[in-house]
């Protein structure tokens, strides 16, 4: 059996949590990540019959029955993942239609997966139905996106168009746009269901006055998605109080669609 701390999925998760902390997106225990793993990869590092604990999830996720996830722990600080991966991360397998999670590795201080596990697992179900290659759900608290939800309308078309107008690359990176949920109580099945519903049509879901969710095929791509939206929000927060002299026009957005072979969300461009 190989050393799990050398597994590419653990190494990449450690690198990502440290990077997100360095970006200021994950103060204290803010943020959480779940990464879908292949059973064949897990088996190289763990005896998958050796279940350490069984943890009830509090929801059902039948489509994820038997699936393995590497997940950040609740109350854990992203800045500490690199110094103690086995305490701050865990690998679980969902059983009983997703009603229980079997712990195979990690949470060594007796902890468990993030309190946002419902939003993560329900979002995985939604994104896997759209794209079977989707392996990552990532949540964090980037300051500019959060700030924007205090001063910008939460209308999804308007919110998306503003972000697209802030940097030329935005429409190329997230042509599906950004969906937005109003403030809701976090850590609940309700916000999980609402997030998953929004994930049917976009890979980015803003939680007003809280943060953002991103989904993608791997950690790098999902990080880059949030990074691009956050950069656009930063520019918005720098210019929102100033007289607007120039912008990226819808005509120019259509040129970008052609040049980069992307299709903007239906009805979002004039
Ligand atoms: P956890 O520590 O449970 O992951 O919660 C952090 C968070 O960002 C809640 O939305
Ligand atoms: Zn949060």
XYZ file of C-alpha atoms and ligand atoms in Angstrom:
281
model
C 0.000 0.000 0.000
C 1.362 3.438 -0.952
C 1.587 6.358 1.503
C -1.650 8.362 1.229
C 0.215 11.615 1.908
C 1.918 11.128 -1.457
C -1.369 10.557 -3.330
C -1.766 13.194 -6.068
C -5.299 13.958 -4.844
C -4.062 14.685 -1.292
C -1.032 16.660 -2.519
C -3.243 18.743 -4.819
C -5.835 19.326 -2.084
C -3.124 20.524 0.336
C -1.707 22.843 -2.333
C -5.170 24.230 -3.118
C -6.221 24.909 0.476
C -2.899 26.696 1.148
C -3.291 28.750 -2.022
C -6.870 29.699 -1.180
C -5.778 30.757 2.304
C -2.979 32.833 0.772
C -5.556 34.569 -1.427
C -7.495 35.606 1.693
C -10.579 33.660 0.656
C -10.620 31.369 3.714
C -10.273 33.195 6.993
C -10.382 31.013 10.121
C -12.429 27.893 9.164
C -14.084 29.652 6.208
C -14.536 27.587 3.062
C -14.702 23.908 2.246
C -13.834 21.605 -0.669
C -15.007 18.179 -1.792
C -13.214 16.133 -4.449
C -14.769 13.037 -6.021
C -12.240 10.171 -6.145
C -12.090 7.030 -8.256
C -12.288 3.811 -6.210
C -9.300 2.446 -8.146
C -7.138 5.395 -7.002
C -8.300 5.161 -3.384
C -7.437 1.429 -3.327
C -3.801 2.165 -4.096
C -3.509 3.944 -0.745
C -6.187 2.559 1.581
C -7.801 -0.728 2.552
C -11.329 0.192 1.474
C -12.839 -2.501 3.709
C -11.367 -0.859 6.852
C -14.095 1.571 7.932
C -13.043 3.738 10.879
C -16.425 5.307 11.671
C -19.845 5.713 10.082
C -21.227 9.270 10.127
C -24.887 10.074 9.325
C -25.253 12.783 6.661
C -28.795 13.972 7.433
C -29.886 13.829 3.781
C -30.262 11.438 0.857
C -28.026 11.368 -2.214
C -28.907 8.149 -4.053
C -26.877 9.034 -7.155
C -23.725 9.162 -4.998
C -24.154 5.724 -3.390
C -20.729 4.015 -3.227
C -18.830 7.129 -4.268
C -15.650 8.326 -2.521
C -14.861 11.929 -1.606
C -11.890 13.756 -0.119
C -13.496 16.501 2.004
C -12.238 19.295 4.263
C -13.249 18.983 7.922
C -15.752 21.172 9.733
C -14.223 23.900 11.874
C -10.827 23.291 10.305
C -8.575 26.118 9.103
C -7.346 25.997 5.491
C -4.007 27.412 6.670
C -3.484 24.286 8.813
C -4.238 21.634 6.182
C -0.614 21.531 4.993
C 0.758 20.916 8.495
C -1.767 18.206 9.453
C -3.632 16.786 6.438
C -4.913 13.717 8.341
C -6.603 15.919 10.959
C -8.060 18.553 8.633
C -9.131 16.302 5.728
C -11.041 13.043 5.455
C -11.910 10.420 2.857
C -15.475 9.119 3.035
C -17.605 6.666 1.037
C -21.338 7.297 0.839
C -23.635 4.344 1.592
C -27.367 3.780 2.330
C -28.500 6.060 -0.516
C -26.141 8.749 0.816
C -27.700 8.730 4.280
C -24.406 7.612 5.847
C -20.748 8.274 5.162
C -18.073 5.706 6.006
C -14.811 7.290 7.122
C -11.795 5.531 5.590
C -9.064 8.047 6.431
C -8.591 11.379 8.201
C -10.477 13.552 10.732
C -8.003 12.015 13.181
C -9.024 14.230 16.093
C -12.561 12.778 15.980
C -13.862 15.491 13.642
C -16.034 15.156 10.594
C -16.735 16.601 7.144
C -17.715 20.230 6.573
C -21.055 21.527 7.854
C -21.752 22.391 4.193
C -21.728 18.697 3.233
C -25.374 18.921 2.027
C -24.550 21.753 -0.426
C -21.458 19.872 -1.607
C -23.070 16.484 -2.167
C -26.262 17.897 -3.694
C -24.153 20.108 -5.994
C -22.082 17.071 -7.046
C -25.313 15.281 -7.991
C -26.468 18.273 -10.029
C -23.162 18.841 -11.830
C -22.517 15.122 -12.515
C -25.885 14.995 -14.279
C -24.719 17.858 -16.534
C -21.093 16.723 -16.912
C -19.816 13.314 -15.679
C -16.273 14.752 -15.543
C -17.219 17.201 -12.759
C -15.198 16.111 -9.718
C -14.915 19.240 -7.577
C -17.167 21.483 -5.499
C -15.409 24.413 -3.806
C -16.742 27.043 -1.409
C -14.961 30.138 -0.074
C -15.437 33.742 1.059
C -13.647 36.046 -1.432
C -13.964 39.658 -0.251
C -14.870 41.415 -3.494
C -17.609 39.021 -4.587
C -19.013 39.245 -1.091
C -18.779 43.057 -1.097
C -20.553 43.169 -4.442
C -23.599 41.413 -2.974
C -24.098 44.441 -0.677
C -24.149 47.071 -3.421
C -25.228 45.335 -6.656
C -28.633 43.941 -7.570
C -28.776 40.158 -7.054
C -30.608 39.698 -10.373
C -28.593 36.901 -12.015
C -28.536 38.324 -15.521
C -27.480 41.770 -14.292
C -24.891 40.304 -11.861
C -23.416 38.112 -14.606
C -23.329 40.919 -17.172
C -21.533 43.228 -14.722
C -18.848 40.589 -14.101
C -18.483 39.867 -17.842
C -17.975 43.598 -18.447
C -15.153 43.859 -15.891
C -12.513 41.770 -17.727
C -12.405 40.575 -21.322
C -11.705 36.968 -20.321
C -14.746 36.576 -18.065
C -17.253 35.581 -20.729
C -14.726 33.051 -22.027
C -14.109 31.499 -18.588
C -17.741 31.444 -17.413
C -20.066 31.805 -20.421
C -22.726 30.005 -18.358
C -22.716 33.015 -15.994
C -23.123 33.264 -12.257
C -26.248 32.247 -10.373
C -27.133 33.991 -7.135
C -28.926 32.906 -3.979
C -30.288 35.497 -1.551
C -29.055 35.277 2.041
C -30.037 31.908 3.509
C -29.043 30.033 6.644
C -25.831 28.148 5.852
C -25.048 24.537 6.725
C -28.629 23.375 6.104
C -30.221 20.935 3.667
C -32.367 23.852 2.411
C -29.389 25.912 1.240
C -27.915 22.676 -0.150
C -31.013 22.010 -2.251
C -31.181 25.633 -3.415
C -27.478 25.605 -4.375
C -27.826 22.349 -6.295
C -30.832 23.736 -8.181
C -28.685 26.735 -9.225
C -25.859 24.351 -10.226
C -28.101 22.900 -12.949
C -27.493 25.997 -15.081
C -24.120 27.445 -13.951
C -20.862 26.343 -12.323
C -20.707 29.418 -10.099
C -23.286 30.146 -7.405
C -22.961 33.239 -5.229
C -24.356 33.111 -1.702
C -25.277 36.721 -0.980
C -23.475 38.209 2.040
C -21.603 34.920 2.500
C -19.412 33.687 -0.372
C -19.350 31.614 -3.531
C -19.554 28.016 -4.740
C -17.669 26.805 -7.780
C -17.754 23.441 -9.557
C -15.373 21.951 -12.094
C -13.492 18.950 -13.372
C -10.441 19.395 -11.141
C -9.128 21.589 -8.329
C -7.090 23.830 -10.640
C -9.965 24.538 -13.002
C -12.412 25.243 -10.167
C -9.914 27.501 -8.403
C -9.395 29.389 -11.680
C -13.122 29.825 -12.154
C -13.554 31.459 -8.740
C -10.320 33.422 -9.204
C -11.605 34.937 -12.451
C -14.995 35.916 -11.002
C -13.321 37.379 -7.901
C -10.926 39.429 -10.064
C -13.896 40.849 -11.979
C -15.668 41.675 -8.701
C -12.504 43.424 -7.492
C -12.513 45.656 -10.567
C -16.213 46.354 -10.058
C -15.578 47.408 -6.459
C -12.770 49.726 -7.661
C -14.933 51.481 -10.268
C -18.539 51.219 -9.048
C -18.433 54.639 -7.366
C -16.764 56.361 -10.356
C -18.375 57.714 -13.541
C -18.303 54.930 -16.169
C -16.663 56.176 -19.392
C -15.983 52.876 -21.230
C -17.220 49.311 -21.107
C -17.100 46.030 -23.055
C -20.094 46.189 -25.373
C -22.422 43.311 -26.230
C -21.108 43.518 -29.794
C -17.570 42.922 -28.470
C -18.865 40.041 -26.303
C -20.279 38.451 -29.462
C -16.835 38.776 -31.056
C -15.346 36.950 -28.044
C -17.928 34.163 -28.425
C -16.771 33.649 -32.018
C -13.040 33.927 -31.321
C -13.071 31.492 -28.366
C -15.894 29.189 -29.505
C -18.051 29.776 -26.434
C -21.775 30.479 -26.235
C -22.982 33.027 -23.727
C -25.914 32.002 -21.551
C -29.125 32.244 -23.592
C -30.713 35.692 -23.346
C -27.816 37.258 -21.407
C -26.454 39.299 -24.353
C -28.463 41.745 -26.396
P -17.052 24.411 7.914
O -15.928 24.761 8.871
O -18.087 23.541 8.556
O -16.515 23.836 6.625
O -17.813 25.769 7.556
C -17.133 26.848 6.975
C -18.015 27.671 6.099
O -17.526 28.357 5.218
C -19.488 27.629 6.311
O -20.161 28.166 5.217
Zn -18.970 29.659 4.127
